[in-house]
Coordinates of C-alpha atoms in Angstrom, one line a residue:
M874 CA -77.0 -126.3 -17.4
D875 CA -79.5 -124.6 -19.7
L876 CA -78.1 -124.8 -23.3
S877 CA -81.3 -123.7 -25.0
A878 CA -80.8 -121.2 -27.9
S879 CA -82.7 -118.4 -26.1
H880 CA -80.7 -118.8 -22.9
L881 CA -77.4 -118.9 -24.7
R882 CA -78.3 -115.8 -26.8
N883 CA -79.4 -113.9 -23.6
C884 CA -76.1 -114.9 -21.8
D885 CA -74.1 -113.8 -24.9
L886 CA -75.9 -110.4 -25.0
E887 CA -75.4 -109.9 -21.2
H888 CA -71.7 -110.9 -20.9
H889 CA -69.9 -111.3 -24.2
L890 CA -68.3 -108.2 -26.0
H891 CA -67.8 -109.2 -29.6
P892 CA -65.2 -107.6 -31.8
F893 CA -66.3 -105.3 -34.6
T894 CA -69.9 -105.4 -33.4
D895 CA -72.6 -102.7 -32.7
F896 CA -73.9 -104.2 -29.5
A897 CA -77.2 -102.3 -29.5
A898 CA -77.9 -103.4 -33.1
L899 CA -77.1 -107.0 -32.2
A900 CA -79.5 -106.9 -29.3
A901 CA -82.2 -105.4 -31.5
E902 CA -81.7 -108.3 -34.0
G903 CA -82.3 -110.8 -31.2
G904 CA -78.7 -111.8 -30.6
S905 CA -75.9 -113.8 -32.2
R906 CA -76.0 -116.8 -34.5
I907 CA -74.5 -119.5 -32.4
I908 CA -72.2 -122.0 -34.1
S909 CA -72.1 -125.4 -32.5
R910 CA -69.9 -127.7 -34.7
A911 CA -68.0 -127.8 -37.9
E912 CA -66.6 -130.4 -40.4
G913 CA -64.6 -129.8 -43.6
A914 CA -65.8 -126.6 -45.2
Y915 CA -69.1 -126.4 -43.3
I916 CA -70.3 -125.1 -40.0
W917 CA -73.6 -125.8 -38.2
D918 CA -75.5 -123.4 -36.0
I919 CA -77.4 -124.4 -32.8
A920 CA -80.6 -124.8 -34.8
G921 CA -79.0 -127.4 -37.0
N922 CA -78.6 -125.3 -40.1
K923 CA -75.7 -126.3 -42.3
I924 CA -73.7 -123.4 -43.6
L925 CA -70.8 -123.2 -46.2
D926 CA -68.1 -121.3 -44.4
G927 CA -66.9 -119.2 -47.3
M928 CA -64.7 -117.1 -45.0
A929 CA -62.9 -120.1 -43.5
G930 CA -63.4 -118.9 -40.0
L931 CA -61.8 -115.6 -40.4
W932 CA -59.5 -116.4 -43.4
C933 CA -57.7 -118.9 -41.2
V934 CA -59.1 -122.5 -41.4
N935 CA -57.0 -123.3 -44.5
I936 CA -57.2 -127.1 -44.2
G937 CA -60.8 -127.3 -43.0
Y938 CA -62.5 -128.3 -39.8
G939 CA -62.4 -131.7 -38.0
R940 CA -58.8 -132.7 -38.8
K941 CA -58.4 -135.4 -36.2
E942 CA -54.7 -135.7 -36.8
L943 CA -54.2 -132.1 -35.6
A944 CA -56.3 -132.8 -32.5
E945 CA -54.2 -135.9 -31.8
V946 CA -50.8 -134.2 -32.2
A947 CA -52.0 -131.3 -30.1
S948 CA -53.2 -133.6 -27.3
A949 CA -50.0 -135.5 -27.3
Q950 CA -48.0 -132.3 -27.1
M951 CA -50.2 -130.9 -24.3
Q952 CA -49.7 -134.1 -22.3
T953 CA -45.9 -134.0 -22.8
L954 CA -45.3 -130.2 -22.5
P955 CA -48.3 -127.9 -22.7
Y956 CA -46.3 -124.7 -22.2
Y957 CA -43.0 -123.4 -21.4
N958 CA -41.6 -119.9 -22.1
T959 CA -38.8 -119.3 -24.5
F960 CA -37.4 -116.3 -22.5
F961 CA -34.1 -116.3 -20.8
K962 CA -32.0 -118.6 -23.0
T963 CA -34.6 -121.4 -23.1
A964 CA -36.3 -123.2 -26.0
T965 CA -38.7 -126.1 -26.7
V966 CA -38.4 -128.8 -29.3
P967 CA -41.6 -127.7 -31.2
S968 CA -40.5 -124.1 -31.3
I969 CA -37.1 -125.0 -32.7
K970 CA -38.6 -127.4 -35.3
L971 CA -41.3 -125.0 -36.4
A972 CA -38.8 -122.2 -36.8
E973 CA -36.6 -124.4 -39.0
R974 CA -39.6 -125.4 -41.1
L975 CA -40.8 -121.8 -41.6
V976 CA -37.4 -120.7 -42.7
D977 CA -37.5 -123.5 -45.4
L978 CA -40.9 -122.4 -46.6
T979 CA -40.7 -118.6 -46.7
P980 CA -38.8 -116.5 -49.3
A981 CA -35.1 -116.7 -49.3
G982 CA -33.3 -114.5 -46.7
L983 CA -36.0 -114.8 -44.0
N984 CA -33.8 -116.8 -41.7
H985 CA -35.0 -115.9 -38.2
V986 CA -38.4 -116.3 -36.5
F987 CA -40.0 -114.6 -33.6
F988 CA -43.2 -116.2 -32.3
A989 CA -46.4 -114.5 -31.0
N990 CA -50.0 -115.4 -30.5
S991 CA -51.8 -113.4 -33.1
G992 CA -51.3 -111.3 -36.3
S993 CA -51.9 -108.2 -34.2
E994 CA -49.1 -109.1 -31.8
A995 CA -46.8 -110.0 -34.6
N996 CA -47.3 -106.7 -36.4
D997 CA -47.0 -104.8 -33.2
T998 CA -43.6 -106.6 -32.7
I999 CA -42.5 -105.7 -36.2
A1000 CA -43.2 -102.0 -35.7
R1001 CA -41.0 -102.0 -32.7
M1002 CA -38.3 -104.1 -34.4
V1003 CA -38.2 -101.8 -37.4
R1004 CA -37.7 -98.7 -35.2
Y1005 CA -35.1 -100.5 -33.1
Y1006 CA -33.2 -101.5 -36.2
W1007 CA -32.9 -97.9 -37.3
E1008 CA -31.8 -96.8 -33.8
L1009 CA -29.1 -99.4 -33.9
E1010 CA -28.0 -98.3 -37.3
G1011 CA -27.6 -94.7 -36.0
Q1012 CA -30.7 -93.4 -37.8
A1013 CA -33.1 -93.0 -34.9
Q1014 CA -35.0 -90.3 -36.8
R1015 CA -36.4 -93.0 -39.1
Q1016 CA -39.6 -93.5 -37.2
I1017 CA -42.4 -93.2 -39.7
I1018 CA -44.2 -96.4 -40.9
I1019 CA -46.3 -96.1 -44.1
G1020 CA -49.4 -98.2 -44.5
R1021 CA -52.2 -98.1 -47.0
Q1022 CA -55.9 -97.2 -47.3
F1023 CA -58.0 -100.3 -46.6
G1024 CA -55.0 -102.0 -45.0
Y1025 CA -55.7 -104.2 -42.0
H1026 CA -52.8 -105.3 -39.8
G1027 CA -54.6 -105.9 -36.4
S1028 CA -56.4 -104.4 -33.5
T1029 CA -53.6 -103.5 -31.0
T1030 CA -53.0 -99.8 -30.8
L1031 CA -49.8 -100.1 -32.9
A1032 CA -51.3 -102.5 -35.4
A1033 CA -54.4 -100.4 -35.8
S1034 CA -52.2 -97.4 -36.4
I1035 CA -50.5 -99.2 -39.3
S1036 CA -53.9 -100.2 -40.7
G1037 CA -56.0 -97.9 -42.9
P1038 CA -58.2 -95.0 -41.8
H1039 CA -61.2 -97.4 -41.3
M1040 CA -59.4 -98.6 -38.1
H1041 CA -58.8 -95.1 -36.8
G1042 CA -60.7 -92.7 -34.6
Q1043 CA -61.2 -94.8 -31.4
G1044 CA -59.0 -94.8 -28.4
G1045 CA -56.3 -92.5 -29.7
V1046 CA -55.6 -94.4 -32.9
P1047 CA -53.5 -93.7 -34.9
L1048 CA -50.5 -93.0 -32.8
P1049 CA -47.9 -90.5 -34.1
G1050 CA -45.4 -91.8 -36.6
F1051 CA -47.8 -93.5 -39.1
S1052 CA -48.8 -92.4 -42.5
H1053 CA -50.9 -93.9 -45.3
I1054 CA -51.1 -94.0 -49.1
R1055 CA -53.7 -95.1 -51.6
A1056 CA -54.4 -98.8 -52.2
P1057 CA -54.0 -100.4 -55.7
Y1058 CA -57.8 -100.4 -56.0
R1059 CA -59.2 -99.6 -59.5
F1060 CA -62.8 -99.2 -58.3
G1061 CA -63.7 -95.5 -58.5
A1062 CA -60.3 -94.7 -60.0
E1063 CA -60.0 -91.2 -61.5
D1064 CA -59.1 -92.5 -64.9
P1065 CA -61.2 -95.7 -65.5
G1066 CA -59.8 -96.1 -69.0
Q1067 CA -56.2 -96.5 -67.7
D1068 CA -54.9 -100.0 -68.4
A1069 CA -54.1 -102.2 -65.4
E1070 CA -50.4 -102.1 -65.7
A1071 CA -50.2 -98.3 -65.9
F1072 CA -52.6 -98.1 -63.0
G1073 CA -50.4 -100.4 -60.9
R1074 CA -47.3 -98.3 -61.5
A1075 CA -49.3 -95.1 -60.7
A1076 CA -50.6 -96.6 -57.4
A1077 CA -47.1 -97.6 -56.4
Q1078 CA -45.8 -94.1 -57.2
A1079 CA -47.9 -92.9 -54.3
L1080 CA -45.3 -94.5 -52.0
E1081 CA -42.4 -92.5 -53.6
E1082 CA -44.4 -89.3 -53.4
K1083 CA -45.2 -89.9 -49.7
I1084 CA -41.5 -90.7 -48.9
L1085 CA -40.4 -87.5 -50.5
E1086 CA -43.2 -85.5 -48.8
L1087 CA -42.2 -86.9 -45.3
G1088 CA -38.4 -86.9 -46.0
A1089 CA -36.7 -90.2 -46.9
E1090 CA -34.4 -89.8 -43.8
R1091 CA -37.5 -90.1 -41.6
V1092 CA -39.2 -93.1 -43.2
A1093 CA -38.6 -96.5 -41.5
A1094 CA -40.7 -99.0 -43.4
F1095 CA -43.6 -99.7 -45.8
Y1096 CA -46.3 -102.2 -44.8
G1097 CA -48.5 -104.1 -47.2
E1098 CA -50.5 -107.2 -47.7
P1099 CA -49.8 -108.9 -51.1
V1100 CA -53.6 -109.1 -51.6
Q1101 CA -55.6 -106.8 -49.4
G1102 CA -58.5 -108.4 -47.5
S1103 CA -60.2 -105.3 -46.2
G1104 CA -62.0 -103.2 -48.7
G1105 CA -63.0 -106.1 -50.9
M1106 CA -60.1 -108.5 -51.7
I1107 CA -58.0 -106.0 -53.6
V1108 CA -55.8 -107.8 -56.1
P1109 CA -53.0 -105.5 -57.4
P1110 CA -51.9 -105.4 -61.0
S1111 CA -48.7 -107.3 -61.7
S1112 CA -46.8 -104.0 -62.2
Y1113 CA -47.5 -102.9 -58.6
W1114 CA -45.2 -104.9 -56.4
P1115 CA -42.1 -104.6 -58.6
E1116 CA -42.4 -100.8 -58.5
I1117 CA -43.0 -100.8 -54.7
Q1118 CA -39.8 -102.9 -54.2
R1119 CA -37.9 -100.6 -56.5
I1120 CA -38.9 -97.5 -54.4
C1121 CA -38.1 -99.2 -51.1
K1122 CA -34.6 -100.1 -52.3
K1123 CA -34.0 -96.7 -53.7
Y1124 CA -34.7 -95.0 -50.4
G1125 CA -33.5 -97.7 -48.1
V1126 CA -36.9 -98.2 -46.6
L1127 CA -37.7 -101.6 -45.0
L1128 CA -40.4 -103.7 -46.8
V1129 CA -42.8 -105.5 -44.5
V1130 CA -45.2 -108.0 -46.1
D1131 CA -48.2 -109.1 -44.1
E1132 CA -49.1 -112.7 -45.2
V1133 CA -51.6 -113.3 -42.3
I1134 CA -54.5 -114.0 -44.7
T1135 CA -52.6 -114.9 -47.9
G1136 CA -50.2 -117.4 -46.5
F1137 CA -50.2 -121.2 -46.3
G1138 CA -51.7 -122.1 -49.6
R1139 CA -54.5 -119.6 -49.9
T1140 CA -53.3 -118.4 -53.3
G1141 CA -52.1 -121.8 -54.6
R1142 CA -48.6 -121.1 -53.4
W1143 CA -47.2 -121.4 -49.9
F1144 CA -47.2 -117.6 -49.8
A1145 CA -48.6 -114.9 -52.0
S1146 CA -45.1 -113.3 -52.1
E1147 CA -44.2 -116.0 -54.5
L1148 CA -46.8 -114.9 -57.0
Y1149 CA -45.4 -111.3 -57.1
D1150 CA -41.7 -112.2 -56.5
I1151 CA -41.7 -110.1 -53.3
Q1152 CA -38.5 -110.3 -51.2
P1153 CA -39.5 -108.7 -47.9
D1154 CA -37.3 -107.6 -45.0
L1155 CA -39.9 -108.9 -42.6
M1156 CA -43.0 -111.0 -43.0
T1157 CA -46.1 -111.5 -40.8
L1158 CA -47.6 -115.0 -40.4
A1159 CA -50.6 -116.2 -38.4
K1160 CA -54.1 -117.7 -39.0
G1161 CA -53.2 -120.5 -41.5
L1162 CA -50.0 -121.3 -39.6
S1163 CA -52.2 -123.6 -37.4
S1164 CA -55.3 -123.5 -39.6
G1165 CA -56.9 -121.6 -36.7
Y1166 CA -56.6 -124.7 -34.4
L1167 CA -54.3 -122.9 -32.0
P1168 CA -53.5 -119.2 -31.5
I1169 CA -50.1 -118.6 -33.0
S1170 CA -48.3 -116.2 -35.2
A1171 CA -44.7 -115.6 -36.3
V1172 CA -42.5 -112.7 -37.5
M1173 CA -40.1 -113.8 -40.2
V1174 CA -37.0 -111.6 -39.9
G1175 CA -34.7 -111.1 -42.9
D1176 CA -30.9 -111.1 -42.6
R1177 CA -30.6 -107.3 -42.9
V1178 CA -32.6 -106.7 -39.8
A1179 CA -31.7 -109.8 -37.8
D1180 CA -27.9 -109.3 -38.2
T1181 CA -28.1 -105.8 -36.8
I1182 CA -30.4 -106.7 -33.9
I1183 CA -28.3 -109.8 -33.1
H1184 CA -24.8 -108.2 -33.3
K1185 CA -25.5 -104.6 -32.2
G1186 CA -28.6 -104.8 -30.0
G1187 CA -27.8 -106.8 -26.9
S1188 CA -31.0 -108.1 -25.2
L1189 CA -34.2 -107.7 -27.2
R1190 CA -36.7 -106.5 -24.7
T1191 CA -39.9 -107.8 -26.2
G1192 CA -41.5 -111.2 -25.8
L1193 CA -44.9 -113.0 -25.7
P1194 CA -45.6 -116.3 -23.8
T1195 CA -46.5 -118.5 -26.7
P1196 CA -47.5 -122.2 -26.1
A1197 CA -45.2 -125.1 -26.7
I1198 CA -47.1 -125.7 -29.9
P1199 CA -47.0 -129.0 -31.8
F1200 CA -45.3 -129.1 -35.1
L1201 CA -48.5 -129.0 -37.2
Q1202 CA -47.7 -128.0 -40.7
R1203 CA -46.3 -130.6 -43.2
S1204 CA -45.5 -130.5 -46.9
P1205 CA -48.4 -131.3 -49.2

């Protein structure tokens, strides 16, 4: 087998469609940088260059590369039970234990877990759950989900629709039923002299204005990352999230917090929701959930939504064939 750099780059150009890539431009540049190994916070390319991985993979390798204990526990689990579905009244020991642990770690009230394989799938699932919840509550007209400029919630058609306009314009995205407001981003703000707290409240007020514009009786949920990754790591003023929560409660709108890139210690807390005292109705987890070692995500479902779906909904007709993952995360 020819593993030379030139052969691998040619094969990559011939056969591999990369995400978020201009393929013609990549070919003109001579092809991809090929990563061959990693350890700790560093990666090495095929030419032997050592590179500090400042992005932690794709904001996901929270505990670093080369953690042998994770490889060992994954190997043991795969030899015992590599996969079994959790459809049709079935469970696995790891899925039960991980669900229990996530309920312990996440904000109070998020007492139910739905597993998927990626953040995109989890956010797609949440969008369906949100609309199903309102159908069961006799308010099926509540269909609109509000996201934000620069928001990123995934690449499935639904998740890309929740995301900001930079994800729109290809393949029929966005779908109907999605709307967007400004991000709490001070760069280029109309009033650069406005203090941070006043700016945060004004940015949050955009949500109330949009709800009133659309009609509160038609709005299902608001979606946001505690700190936005797309657009340049947008850290909101401390006044922003309290005002967002006040508005959601005022109009009965479900609050969905996407912790895919901010969860599992990235901000110094288990979840960034702790920094801003956010109490979401639903929360999206992925990436750091396995430190990128296995594809897995989770939807944390609050009691308000779960109680309705469990007691009024009958069979929940959505599901993803997640692996029988080992119980990876432990307390520090």
